[in-house]
mmCIF file of N, CA and C in Angstrom:
data_model
loop_
_atom_site.group_PDB
_atom_site.id
_atom_site.type_symbol
_atom_site.label_atom_id
_atom_site.label_comp_id
_atom_site.label_asym_id
_atom_site.label_seq_id
_atom_site.Cartn_x
_atom_site.Cartn_y
_atom_site.Cartn_z
ATOM 1 N N MET A 1481 -63.488 9.458 43.762
ATOM 2 C CA MET A 1481 -62.301 8.887 44.027
ATOM 3 C C MET A 1481 -62.024 7.456 43.693
ATOM 4 N N ALA A 1482 -61.006 7.269 42.915
ATOM 5 C CA ALA A 1482 -60.749 5.973 42.218
ATOM 6 C C ALA A 1482 -60.229 5.023 43.286
ATOM 7 N N THR A 1483 -60.934 3.842 43.082
ATOM 8 C CA THR A 1483 -60.033 2.895 44.105
ATOM 9 C C THR A 1483 -59.784 1.661 43.227
ATOM 10 N N SER A 1484 -58.415 1.010 43.689
ATOM 11 C CA SER A 1484 -57.818 0.297 42.833
ATOM 12 C C SER A 1484 -57.650 -1.146 43.638
ATOM 13 N N ASP A 1485 -57.359 -2.363 43.051
ATOM 14 C CA ASP A 1485 -57.194 -3.581 43.612
ATOM 15 C C ASP A 1485 -56.546 -4.366 42.911
ATOM 16 N N SER A 1486 -55.719 -5.499 43.228
ATOM 17 C CA SER A 1486 -55.267 -6.554 42.266
ATOM 18 C C SER A 1486 -55.232 -7.758 42.857
ATOM 19 N N ARG A 1487 -55.198 -8.940 42.199
ATOM 20 C CA ARG A 1487 -55.081 -10.511 42.986
ATOM 21 C C ARG A 1487 -54.601 -11.352 41.929
ATOM 22 N N GLU A 1488 -53.615 -12.090 42.381
ATOM 23 C CA GLU A 1488 -53.244 -13.210 41.697
ATOM 24 C C GLU A 1488 -53.752 -14.742 42.132
ATOM 25 N N VAL A 1489 -53.646 -15.374 41.054
ATOM 26 C CA VAL A 1489 -54.056 -16.778 41.225
ATOM 27 C C VAL A 1489 -53.328 -17.728 40.159
ATOM 28 N N VAL A 1490 -53.025 -18.938 40.494
ATOM 29 C CA VAL A 1490 -52.403 -19.778 39.411
ATOM 30 C C VAL A 1490 -53.378 -20.871 38.917
ATOM 31 N N ILE A 1491 -53.776 -21.031 37.812
ATOM 32 C CA ILE A 1491 -54.447 -21.562 36.950
ATOM 33 C C ILE A 1491 -53.945 -22.730 36.203
ATOM 34 N N GLU A 1492 -54.263 -24.178 36.315
ATOM 35 C CA GLU A 1492 -53.490 -25.518 35.888
ATOM 36 C C GLU A 1492 -54.018 -25.280 34.321
ATOM 37 N N ALA A 1493 -53.830 -24.241 33.314
ATOM 38 C CA ALA A 1493 -54.226 -24.337 32.076
ATOM 39 C C ALA A 1493 -53.249 -23.566 31.371
ATOM 40 N N THR A 1494 -53.143 -23.207 29.947
ATOM 41 C CA THR A 1494 -52.261 -22.370 29.179
ATOM 42 C C THR A 1494 -52.896 -20.962 29.193
ATOM 43 N N PRO A 1495 -51.958 -19.930 28.839
ATOM 44 C CA PRO A 1495 -52.800 -18.827 28.670
ATOM 45 C C PRO A 1495 -53.864 -18.738 27.602
ATOM 46 N N GLU A 1496 -54.024 -19.546 26.537
ATOM 47 C CA GLU A 1496 -54.910 -19.468 25.528
ATOM 48 C C GLU A 1496 -56.185 -20.122 25.857
ATOM 49 N N GLU A 1497 -55.970 -20.976 26.578
ATOM 50 C CA GLU A 1497 -57.354 -21.819 27.482
ATOM 51 C C GLU A 1497 -58.036 -20.785 28.126
ATOM 52 N N ILE A 1498 -57.311 -20.055 28.954
ATOM 53 C CA ILE A 1498 -57.777 -18.929 30.149
ATOM 54 C C ILE A 1498 -58.357 -18.058 29.358
ATOM 55 N N LEU A 1499 -57.833 -17.515 28.250
ATOM 56 C CA LEU A 1499 -58.313 -16.056 27.418
ATOM 57 C C LEU A 1499 -59.509 -16.723 26.590
ATOM 58 N N ASP A 1500 -59.633 -17.812 26.068
ATOM 59 C CA ASP A 1500 -60.653 -18.459 25.451
ATOM 60 C C ASP A 1500 -62.163 -18.531 26.464
ATOM 61 N N VAL A 1501 -61.786 -18.745 27.903
ATOM 62 C CA VAL A 1501 -63.021 -18.662 28.809
ATOM 63 C C VAL A 1501 -63.549 -17.189 28.968
ATOM 64 N N ILE A 1502 -62.316 -16.254 29.012
ATOM 65 C CA ILE A 1502 -62.588 -14.757 29.335
ATOM 66 C C ILE A 1502 -63.347 -14.267 28.005
ATOM 67 N N ALA A 1503 -63.059 -14.666 26.811
ATOM 68 C CA ALA A 1503 -63.738 -14.502 25.823
ATOM 69 C C ALA A 1503 -64.913 -14.567 25.538
ATOM 70 N N ASP A 1504 -65.527 -16.011 26.218
ATOM 71 C CA ASP A 1504 -66.794 -16.369 26.112
ATOM 72 C C ASP A 1504 -67.842 -15.508 27.063
ATOM 73 N N VAL A 1505 -67.671 -14.131 26.785
ATOM 74 C CA VAL A 1505 -68.381 -13.026 27.551
ATOM 75 C C VAL A 1505 -69.738 -13.361 27.948
ATOM 76 N N GLU A 1506 -70.580 -14.122 27.065
ATOM 77 C CA GLU A 1506 -71.906 -14.488 27.394
ATOM 78 C C GLU A 1506 -72.209 -15.688 28.194
ATOM 79 N N ALA A 1507 -71.140 -16.298 28.643
ATOM 80 C CA ALA A 1507 -71.189 -17.049 29.922
ATOM 81 C C ALA A 1507 -70.526 -16.801 31.044
ATOM 82 N N THR A 1508 -70.133 -15.485 31.158
ATOM 83 C CA THR A 1508 -69.635 -14.813 32.427
ATOM 84 C C THR A 1508 -70.782 -15.058 33.299
ATOM 85 N N PRO A 1509 -72.015 -14.884 33.446
ATOM 86 C CA PRO A 1509 -73.196 -14.696 34.282
ATOM 87 C C PRO A 1509 -73.153 -16.140 34.897
ATOM 88 N N ASP A 1510 -72.535 -17.181 34.426
ATOM 89 C CA ASP A 1510 -72.618 -18.589 34.593
ATOM 90 C C ASP A 1510 -71.536 -18.679 35.933
ATOM 91 N N TRP A 1511 -70.548 -18.050 35.861
ATOM 92 C CA TRP A 1511 -69.527 -18.316 36.807
ATOM 93 C C TRP A 1511 -69.052 -16.927 37.633
ATOM 94 N N SER A 1512 -69.866 -15.918 37.054
ATOM 95 C CA SER A 1512 -69.580 -14.750 38.007
ATOM 96 C C SER A 1512 -70.803 -14.243 38.556
ATOM 97 N N PRO A 1513 -71.266 -14.220 39.844
ATOM 98 C CA PRO A 1513 -72.637 -13.860 40.341
ATOM 99 C C PRO A 1513 -73.086 -12.320 40.082
ATOM 100 N N GLN A 1514 -71.944 -11.538 39.961
ATOM 101 C CA GLN A 1514 -72.293 -9.788 39.786
ATOM 102 C C GLN A 1514 -72.869 -9.593 38.324
ATOM 103 N N TYR A 1515 -72.723 -10.491 37.511
ATOM 104 C CA TYR A 1515 -72.792 -10.507 36.038
ATOM 105 C C TYR A 1515 -74.229 -11.018 35.938
ATOM 106 N N GLN A 1516 -75.260 -10.265 35.409
ATOM 107 C CA GLN A 1516 -76.608 -10.735 35.271
ATOM 108 C C GLN A 1516 -76.753 -11.373 33.779
ATOM 109 N N LYS A 1517 -76.001 -10.313 32.909
ATOM 110 C CA LYS A 1517 -76.349 -10.552 31.506
ATOM 111 C C LYS A 1517 -75.210 -10.025 30.783
ATOM 112 N N ALA A 1518 -74.714 -10.620 29.377
ATOM 113 C CA ALA A 1518 -73.511 -9.816 28.857
ATOM 114 C C ALA A 1518 -73.997 -10.257 27.142
ATOM 115 N N VAL A 1519 -73.973 -9.096 26.382
ATOM 116 C CA VAL A 1519 -74.278 -9.057 24.979
ATOM 117 C C VAL A 1519 -73.279 -8.530 24.271
ATOM 118 N N ILE A 1520 -72.628 -9.358 23.244
ATOM 119 C CA ILE A 1520 -71.544 -8.728 22.257
ATOM 120 C C ILE A 1520 -72.437 -7.735 21.415
ATOM 121 N N LEU A 1521 -71.635 -6.688 21.639
ATOM 122 C CA LEU A 1521 -72.248 -5.581 20.621
ATOM 123 C C LEU A 1521 -71.458 -5.381 19.387
ATOM 124 N N GLU A 1522 -70.134 -5.682 19.396
ATOM 125 C CA GLU A 1522 -69.115 -5.419 18.344
ATOM 126 C C GLU A 1522 -67.921 -6.709 18.507
ATOM 127 N N SER A 1523 -67.508 -7.198 17.801
ATOM 128 C CA SER A 1523 -66.480 -8.230 17.644
ATOM 129 C C SER A 1523 -65.503 -7.816 16.939
ATOM 130 N N TYR A 1524 -64.122 -8.597 17.037
ATOM 131 C CA TYR A 1524 -62.926 -8.009 16.270
ATOM 132 C C TYR A 1524 -62.856 -9.179 15.298
ATOM 133 N N PRO A 1525 -62.273 -8.943 14.226
ATOM 134 C CA PRO A 1525 -62.328 -9.838 13.153
ATOM 135 C C PRO A 1525 -61.881 -11.457 13.484
ATOM 136 N N ASP A 1526 -61.060 -11.591 14.419
ATOM 137 C CA ASP A 1526 -60.986 -12.885 15.196
ATOM 138 C C ASP A 1526 -61.992 -13.731 15.818
ATOM 139 N N GLY A 1527 -62.994 -12.814 16.159
ATOM 140 C CA GLY A 1527 -64.366 -13.246 16.666
ATOM 141 C C GLY A 1527 -64.314 -13.029 18.088
ATOM 142 N N ARG A 1528 -62.924 -12.876 18.753
ATOM 143 C CA ARG A 1528 -62.795 -11.871 19.882
ATOM 144 C C ARG A 1528 -64.063 -10.796 20.142
ATOM 145 N N PRO A 1529 -64.813 -10.697 21.610
ATOM 146 C CA PRO A 1529 -65.504 -9.677 21.628
ATOM 147 C C PRO A 1529 -64.738 -8.156 21.525
ATOM 148 N N LYS A 1530 -65.181 -7.208 21.085
ATOM 149 C CA LYS A 1530 -64.663 -5.955 21.234
ATOM 150 C C LYS A 1530 -65.290 -5.032 22.192
ATOM 151 N N GLN A 1531 -66.817 -4.645 21.968
ATOM 152 C CA GLN A 1531 -67.474 -4.053 22.897
ATOM 153 C C GLN A 1531 -68.737 -4.845 23.427
ATOM 154 N N VAL A 1532 -68.981 -4.830 24.646
ATOM 155 C CA VAL A 1532 -69.952 -5.562 25.336
ATOM 156 C C VAL A 1532 -70.651 -4.804 26.116
ATOM 157 N N GLU A 1533 -72.021 -5.102 25.930
ATOM 158 C CA GLU A 1533 -73.099 -4.632 27.114
ATOM 159 C C GLU A 1533 -73.270 -5.510 28.361
ATOM 160 N N MET A 1534 -72.774 -5.089 29.642
ATOM 161 C CA MET A 1534 -73.050 -5.985 30.415
ATOM 162 C C MET A 1534 -74.169 -5.430 31.532
ATOM 163 N N THR A 1535 -74.989 -6.122 32.086
ATOM 164 C CA THR A 1535 -75.874 -5.963 33.320
ATOM 165 C C THR A 1535 -75.241 -6.441 34.552
ATOM 166 N N VAL A 1536 -74.754 -5.573 35.654
ATOM 167 C CA VAL A 1536 -73.875 -5.902 36.674
ATOM 168 C C VAL A 1536 -74.777 -5.737 38.028
ATOM 169 N N LYS A 1537 -74.888 -6.313 38.905
ATOM 170 C CA LYS A 1537 -75.382 -6.076 40.090
ATOM 171 C C LYS A 1537 -74.550 -6.285 41.409
ATOM 172 N N ALA A 1538 -74.319 -5.208 41.929
ATOM 173 C CA ALA A 1538 -73.145 -5.327 43.021
ATOM 174 C C ALA A 1538 -73.545 -4.357 43.988
ATOM 175 N N ALA A 1539 -73.450 -4.585 45.376
ATOM 176 C CA ALA A 1539 -73.673 -3.649 46.372
ATOM 177 C C ALA A 1539 -75.222 -3.292 46.412
ATOM 178 N N GLY A 1540 -76.198 -3.698 46.141
ATOM 179 C CA GLY A 1540 -77.447 -3.722 45.926
ATOM 180 C C GLY A 1540 -77.841 -2.632 44.803
ATOM 181 N N LEU A 1541 -77.021 -2.352 43.935
ATOM 182 C CA LEU A 1541 -77.243 -1.516 42.574
ATOM 183 C C LEU A 1541 -77.217 -2.464 41.454
ATOM 184 N N THR A 1542 -78.041 -1.837 40.694
ATOM 185 C CA THR A 1542 -77.852 -2.810 39.230
ATOM 186 C C THR A 1542 -77.543 -1.767 38.268
ATOM 187 N N ASP A 1543 -76.352 -1.844 37.283
ATOM 188 C CA ASP A 1543 -76.051 -1.038 36.300
ATOM 189 C C ASP A 1543 -75.980 -1.671 35.023
ATOM 190 N N VAL A 1544 -76.233 -0.841 33.965
ATOM 191 C CA VAL A 1544 -75.952 -1.575 32.641
ATOM 192 C C VAL A 1544 -74.781 -0.724 31.925
ATOM 193 N N MET A 1545 -73.475 -1.478 31.613
ATOM 194 C CA MET A 1545 -72.385 -0.532 31.360
ATOM 195 C C MET A 1545 -71.738 -1.302 29.982
ATOM 196 N N VAL A 1546 -70.952 -0.453 29.045
ATOM 197 C CA VAL A 1546 -70.661 -0.954 27.962
ATOM 198 C C VAL A 1546 -69.082 -0.686 27.985
ATOM 199 N N ILE A 1547 -68.357 -2.193 27.816
ATOM 200 C CA ILE A 1547 -66.890 -1.976 27.724
ATOM 201 C C ILE A 1547 -66.368 -2.508 26.814
ATOM 202 N N GLU A 1548 -64.930 -1.957 26.497
ATOM 203 C CA GLU A 1548 -64.343 -2.216 25.356
ATOM 204 C C GLU A 1548 -63.093 -3.198 25.763
ATOM 205 N N TYR A 1549 -62.945 -4.286 25.073
ATOM 206 C CA TYR A 1549 -61.705 -5.046 25.281
ATOM 207 C C TYR A 1549 -60.572 -4.802 24.293
ATOM 208 N N THR A 1550 -59.397 -4.919 24.877
ATOM 209 C CA THR A 1550 -58.263 -5.025 24.079
ATOM 210 C C THR A 1550 -57.491 -6.212 24.464
ATOM 211 N N TRP A 1551 -57.255 -7.301 23.520
ATOM 212 C CA TRP A 1551 -56.832 -8.655 23.588
ATOM 213 C C TRP A 1551 -55.335 -8.767 23.034
ATOM 214 N N SER A 1552 -54.482 -9.381 23.711
ATOM 215 C CA SER A 1552 -53.001 -9.587 23.626
ATOM 216 C C SER A 1552 -52.515 -11.269 23.958
ATOM 217 N N ASP A 1553 -51.727 -11.555 23.401
ATOM 218 C CA ASP A 1553 -51.255 -13.016 23.449
ATOM 219 C C ASP A 1553 -51.074 -13.553 25.314
ATOM 220 N N ASP A 1554 -50.897 -12.425 25.940
ATOM 221 C CA ASP A 1554 -50.553 -12.575 27.237
ATOM 222 C C ASP A 1554 -51.525 -11.832 28.539
ATOM 223 N N GLY A 1555 -52.782 -11.449 27.700
ATOM 224 C CA GLY A 1555 -53.669 -10.924 28.577
ATOM 225 C C GLY A 1555 -54.817 -10.262 27.718
ATOM 226 N N VAL A 1556 -55.684 -9.650 28.518
ATOM 227 C CA VAL A 1556 -56.606 -9.013 27.887
ATOM 228 C C VAL A 1556 -57.107 -7.612 28.911
ATOM 229 N N THR A 1557 -57.330 -6.544 28.344
ATOM 230 C CA THR A 1557 -57.661 -5.491 29.365
ATOM 231 C C THR A 1557 -58.876 -4.792 28.807
ATOM 232 N N TRP A 1558 -59.869 -4.410 29.651
ATOM 233 C CA TRP A 1558 -60.723 -3.533 29.245
ATOM 234 C C TRP A 1558 -61.065 -2.155 29.896
ATOM 235 N N THR A 1559 -61.823 -1.528 29.121
ATOM 236 C CA THR A 1559 -62.275 -0.032 29.591
ATOM 237 C C THR A 1559 -63.610 0.619 29.597
ATOM 238 N N LEU A 1560 -64.089 1.158 30.387
ATOM 239 C CA LEU A 1560 -65.460 1.701 30.362
ATOM 240 C C LEU A 1560 -65.873 2.531 29.269
ATOM 241 N N VAL A 1561 -66.851 2.329 28.599
ATOM 242 C CA VAL A 1561 -67.310 3.130 27.572
ATOM 243 C C VAL A 1561 -68.636 3.928 27.993
ATOM 244 N N LYS A 1562 -69.374 3.396 28.719
ATOM 245 C CA LYS A 1562 -70.719 4.066 29.487
ATOM 246 C C LYS A 1562 -71.194 3.294 30.518
ATOM 247 N N SER A 1563 -71.778 4.062 31.483
ATOM 248 C CA SER A 1563 -72.077 3.211 32.620
ATOM 249 C C SER A 1563 -73.374 4.395 33.513
ATOM 250 N N GLY A 1564 -74.105 3.750 34.191
ATOM 251 C CA GLY A 1564 -74.720 4.993 34.848
ATOM 252 C C GLY A 1564 -74.303 4.880 36.134
ATOM 253 N N GLN A 1565 -73.534 4.051 36.855
ATOM 254 C CA GLN A 1565 -72.959 4.097 38.142
ATOM 255 C C GLN A 1565 -71.401 4.356 38.209
ATOM 256 N N LEU A 1566 -70.918 4.424 37.221
ATOM 257 C CA LEU A 1566 -69.227 4.362 37.400
ATOM 258 C C LEU A 1566 -68.838 5.437 36.579
ATOM 259 N N LYS A 1567 -67.822 6.219 36.856
ATOM 260 C CA LYS A 1567 -67.004 7.169 36.094
ATOM 261 C C LYS A 1567 -65.966 6.666 35.207
ATOM 262 N N ALA A 1568 -65.611 5.656 35.745
ATOM 263 C CA ALA A 1568 -64.621 5.027 34.984
ATOM 264 C C ALA A 1568 -64.311 3.447 35.779
ATOM 265 N N GLN A 1569 -63.581 2.644 34.762
ATOM 266 C CA GLN A 1569 -63.361 1.354 35.160
ATOM 267 C C GLN A 1569 -62.643 0.831 34.198
ATOM 268 N N ASP A 1570 -61.264 0.684 34.455
ATOM 269 C CA ASP A 1570 -60.176 -0.109 33.749
ATOM 270 C C ASP A 1570 -59.639 -1.245 34.535
ATOM 271 N N ALA A 1571 -59.863 -2.376 33.762
ATOM 272 C CA ALA A 1571 -59.420 -3.761 34.373
ATOM 273 C C ALA A 1571 -58.748 -4.816 33.644
ATOM 274 N N GLY A 1572 -58.078 -5.543 34.151
ATOM 275 C CA GLY A 1572 -57.502 -6.568 32.994
ATOM 276 C C GLY A 1572 -56.636 -7.813 33.721
ATOM 277 N N TYR A 1573 -56.506 -8.895 33.077
ATOM 278 C CA TYR A 1573 -55.802 -9.638 33.181
ATOM 279 C C TYR A 1573 -54.247 -10.172 32.515
ATOM 280 N N THR A 1574 -53.365 -10.409 33.152
ATOM 281 C CA THR A 1574 -52.011 -10.365 32.685
ATOM 282 C C THR A 1574 -51.539 -11.792 33.062
ATOM 283 N N LEU A 1575 -51.303 -12.810 32.040
ATOM 284 C CA LEU A 1575 -51.052 -14.005 31.905
ATOM 285 C C LEU A 1575 -49.622 -14.210 31.751
ATOM 286 N N THR A 1576 -48.968 -14.959 32.649
ATOM 287 C CA THR A 1576 -47.703 -15.481 32.826
ATOM 288 C C THR A 1576 -47.627 -16.981 32.854
ATOM 289 N N PRO A 1577 -46.965 -17.603 31.968
ATOM 290 C CA PRO A 1577 -46.948 -19.060 31.893
ATOM 291 C C PRO A 1577 -45.836 -19.679 33.060
ATOM 292 N N GLU A 1578 -46.210 -20.876 34.024
ATOM 293 C CA GLU A 1578 -45.351 -21.120 35.028
ATOM 294 C C GLU A 1578 -45.467 -22.690 34.588
ATOM 295 N N GLY A 1579 -44.650 -23.445 33.796
ATOM 296 C CA GLY A 1579 -44.627 -24.760 33.544
ATOM 297 C C GLY A 1579 -45.793 -25.279 32.858
ATOM 298 N N ALA A 1580 -46.870 -26.110 33.311
ATOM 299 C CA ALA A 1580 -48.166 -26.812 32.735
ATOM 300 C C ALA A 1580 -49.154 -25.658 33.561
ATOM 301 N N ALA A 1581 -48.937 -24.670 34.222
ATOM 302 C CA ALA A 1581 -49.935 -23.658 34.735
ATOM 303 C C ALA A 1581 -49.750 -22.274 34.242
ATOM 304 N N THR A 1582 -50.506 -21.491 34.652
ATOM 305 C CA THR A 1582 -50.190 -19.968 34.428
ATOM 306 C C THR A 1582 -50.514 -19.094 35.480
ATOM 307 N N LYS A 1583 -49.832 -18.105 35.515
ATOM 308 C CA LYS A 1583 -50.228 -16.982 37.002
ATOM 309 C C LYS A 1583 -50.959 -15.844 36.436
ATOM 310 N N VAL A 1584 -52.060 -15.727 36.932
ATOM 311 C CA VAL A 1584 -53.202 -14.942 36.219
ATOM 312 C C VAL A 1584 -53.029 -13.827 37.488
ATOM 313 N N ARG A 1585 -52.707 -12.540 36.797
ATOM 314 C CA ARG A 1585 -52.890 -11.251 37.773
ATOM 315 C C ARG A 1585 -54.062 -10.496 37.123
ATOM 316 N N PHE A 1586 -55.155 -10.188 38.307
ATOM 317 C CA PHE A 1586 -56.166 -9.276 37.868
ATOM 318 C C PHE A 1586 -55.776 -7.778 38.352
ATOM 319 N N ASP A 1587 -56.255 -6.824 37.604
ATOM 320 C CA ASP A 1587 -55.943 -5.611 38.164
ATOM 321 C C ASP A 1587 -57.285 -4.984 37.945
ATOM 322 N N MET A 1588 -57.788 -4.204 38.828
ATOM 323 C CA MET A 1588 -59.054 -3.188 38.512
ATOM 324 C C MET A 1588 -58.941 -2.050 39.095
ATOM 325 N N LYS A 1589 -59.255 -1.005 38.585
ATOM 326 C CA LYS A 1589 -59.513 0.583 38.903
ATOM 327 C C LYS A 1589 -61.082 1.049 38.841
ATOM 328 N N ILE A 1590 -61.531 1.386 39.595
ATOM 329 C CA ILE A 1590 -62.957 1.978 39.347
ATOM 330 C C ILE A 1590 -62.985 3.375 40.174
ATOM 331 N N ASP A 1591 -64.032 3.901 39.458
ATOM 332 C CA ASP A 1591 -64.409 5.314 39.892
ATOM 333 C C ASP A 1591 -65.936 5.459 39.984
ATOM 334 N N LEU A 1592 -66.544 5.412 41.111
ATOM 335 C CA LEU A 1592 -67.865 5.486 41.297
ATOM 336 C C LEU A 1592 -68.637 6.937 40.890
ATOM 337 N N SER A 1593 -69.666 7.184 40.168
ATOM 338 C CA SER A 1593 -70.293 8.302 40.168
ATOM 339 C C SER A 1593 -71.172 8.502 41.218
ATOM 340 N N ILE A 1594 -71.163 7.696 42.001
ATOM 341 C CA ILE A 1594 -72.561 7.787 43.051
ATOM 342 C C ILE A 1594 -71.454 7.614 44.710
ATOM 343 N N PRO A 1595 -72.222 8.342 45.668
ATOM 344 C CA PRO A 1595 -71.261 8.191 46.758
ATOM 345 C C PRO A 1595 -71.658 6.673 47.443
ATOM 346 N N MET A 1596 -70.736 6.026 47.814
ATOM 347 C CA MET A 1596 -70.969 4.594 48.492
ATOM 348 C C MET A 1596 -70.061 4.497 49.713
ATOM 349 N N PRO A 1597 -70.240 4.087 51.064
ATOM 350 C CA PRO A 1597 -69.538 4.051 52.141
ATOM 351 C C PRO A 1597 -68.313 3.251 52.011
ATOM 352 N N GLY A 1598 -67.207 3.475 52.441
ATOM 353 C CA GLY A 1598 -65.891 2.997 52.198
ATOM 354 C C GLY A 1598 -65.945 1.411 52.497
ATOM 355 N N PHE A 1599 -66.676 0.796 53.575
ATOM 356 C CA PHE A 1599 -66.508 -0.674 53.762
ATOM 357 C C PHE A 1599 -67.366 -1.361 53.040
ATOM 358 N N LEU A 1600 -68.486 -0.597 52.389
ATOM 359 C CA LEU A 1600 -69.285 -1.403 51.464
ATOM 360 C C LEU A 1600 -68.510 -1.579 49.835
ATOM 361 N N LEU A 1601 -68.026 -0.284 49.873
ATOM 362 C CA LEU A 1601 -67.154 -0.260 48.403
ATOM 363 C C LEU A 1601 -65.810 -1.494 48.736
ATOM 364 N N LYS A 1602 -65.427 -1.405 49.776
ATOM 365 C CA LYS A 1602 -64.245 -2.451 49.738
ATOM 366 C C LYS A 1602 -64.593 -3.929 49.725
ATOM 367 N N ARG A 1603 -65.886 -4.139 50.669
ATOM 368 C CA ARG A 1603 -66.408 -5.512 50.362
ATOM 369 C C ARG A 1603 -66.950 -5.675 49.324
ATOM 370 N N THR A 1604 -67.346 -5.224 48.481
ATOM 371 C CA THR A 1604 -67.901 -5.162 47.011
ATOM 372 C C THR A 1604 -66.813 -5.568 46.109
ATOM 373 N N LEU A 1605 -65.539 -4.620 46.123
ATOM 374 C CA LEU A 1605 -64.555 -5.025 45.555
ATOM 375 C C LEU A 1605 -63.799 -6.146 45.947
ATOM 376 N N LYS A 1606 -63.693 -6.498 47.037
ATOM 377 C CA LYS A 1606 -63.050 -7.861 47.276
ATOM 378 C C LYS A 1606 -63.972 -9.014 46.577
ATOM 379 N N GLY A 1607 -65.128 -8.950 46.830
ATOM 380 C CA GLY A 1607 -65.915 -9.904 46.023
ATOM 381 C C GLY A 1607 -65.718 -10.253 44.718
ATOM 382 N N GLY A 1608 -65.565 -8.871 44.120
ATOM 383 C CA GLY A 1608 -65.489 -9.062 42.666
ATOM 384 C C GLY A 1608 -64.029 -9.338 42.081
ATOM 385 N N MET A 1609 -62.895 -9.285 43.075
ATOM 386 C CA MET A 1609 -61.676 -9.430 43.001
ATOM 387 C C MET A 1609 -61.795 -11.240 42.783
ATOM 388 N N GLU A 1610 -62.601 -11.757 44.195
ATOM 389 C CA GLU A 1610 -62.480 -13.117 44.326
ATOM 390 C C GLU A 1610 -63.233 -13.922 43.128
ATOM 391 N N THR A 1611 -64.013 -13.412 42.564
ATOM 392 C CA THR A 1611 -64.862 -13.725 41.431
ATOM 393 C C THR A 1611 -63.964 -13.796 40.277
ATOM 394 N N ALA A 1612 -62.945 -12.803 39.938
ATOM 395 C CA ALA A 1612 -62.199 -12.501 38.737
ATOM 396 C C ALA A 1612 -61.286 -13.356 38.903
ATOM 397 N N THR A 1613 -60.602 -13.855 39.872
ATOM 398 C CA THR A 1613 -59.543 -14.882 40.056
ATOM 399 C C THR A 1613 -59.845 -16.430 40.463
ATOM 400 N N ASP A 1614 -60.671 -16.581 41.416
ATOM 401 C CA ASP A 1614 -60.875 -17.879 41.840
ATOM 402 C C ASP A 1614 -62.125 -18.240 40.720
ATOM 403 N N GLY A 1615 -63.318 -17.518 40.693
ATOM 404 C CA GLY A 1615 -64.471 -17.951 39.868
ATOM 405 C C GLY A 1615 -63.576 -18.356 38.553
ATOM 406 N N LEU A 1616 -62.804 -17.744 38.033
ATOM 407 C CA LEU A 1616 -62.239 -17.475 36.773
ATOM 408 C C LEU A 1616 -61.530 -19.230 36.744
ATOM 409 N N ARG A 1617 -60.793 -19.421 37.689
ATOM 410 C CA ARG A 1617 -59.954 -20.776 37.740
ATOM 411 C C ARG A 1617 -60.887 -21.703 37.804
ATOM 412 N N LYS A 1618 -61.831 -21.682 38.704
ATOM 413 C CA LYS A 1618 -63.201 -22.769 38.747
ATOM 414 C C LYS A 1618 -63.507 -22.809 37.141
ATOM 415 N N GLN A 1619 -64.034 -22.042 36.317
ATOM 416 C CA GLN A 1619 -64.494 -21.853 35.170
ATOM 417 C C GLN A 1619 -63.748 -22.625 34.174
ATOM 418 N N VAL A 1620 -62.390 -22.280 34.212
ATOM 419 C CA VAL A 1620 -61.327 -22.662 33.107
ATOM 420 C C VAL A 1620 -60.907 -24.207 33.474
ATOM 421 N N LEU A 1621 -61.213 -24.712 34.573
ATOM 422 C CA LEU A 1621 -61.003 -26.106 35.029
ATOM 423 C C LEU A 1621 -62.190 -26.832 34.540
ATOM 424 N N LYS A 1622 -63.465 -26.331 34.775
ATOM 425 C CA LYS A 1622 -64.414 -26.798 34.332
ATOM 426 C C LYS A 1622 -64.844 -26.965 32.875
ATOM 427 N N VAL A 1623 -64.181 -26.090 32.090
ATOM 428 C CA VAL A 1623 -64.267 -26.302 30.423
ATOM 429 C C VAL A 1623 -63.292 -27.027 30.181
ATOM 430 N N LYS A 1624 -62.222 -26.974 30.889
ATOM 431 C CA LYS A 1624 -60.995 -27.860 30.415
ATOM 432 C C LYS A 1624 -61.496 -29.310 30.829
ATOM 433 N N LYS A 1625 -62.192 -29.778 31.726
ATOM 434 C CA LYS A 1625 -62.618 -31.038 32.014
ATOM 435 C C LYS A 1625 -63.670 -31.375 31.262
ATOM 436 N N GLY A 1626 -64.431 -30.608 30.582
ATOM 437 C CA GLY A 1626 -65.442 -30.918 29.746
ATOM 438 C C GLY A 1626 -65.013 -31.112 28.188
ATOM 439 N N SER A 1627 -63.783 -30.425 27.672
ATOM 440 C CA SER A 1627 -63.490 -30.864 26.680
ATOM 441 C C SER A 1627 -62.627 -32.078 26.335
#
């Protein structure tokens, strides 16, 4: 059975600055504790990642998955290509400029291929949603400050 969630955060940065941080997938383990490793398998002509192999650890399970990104000016989405623990995963960020900041909406839908107690799935998904929004915000501000 598929489970989905969404969360919003406002980040004091432009959509382009935010997308640049998301596109730096190899740095994702630095700000997202669930991600152990990310390797770009294929890139688009503009250099943004197309297919990425990620090692993810959540709820005591480690999974190696391949995801494929689709980029636009106002966001990015990705879909699962293969995984050992998931039947499906569709996720993405939608970015809406708000003055000097950007409203960031993160949506994710997953379908596990293994049984997991509902409370554990909800807790794991909540942690992932917090990292995908608050963790992204912290990383964007850190990168902005350093540049």
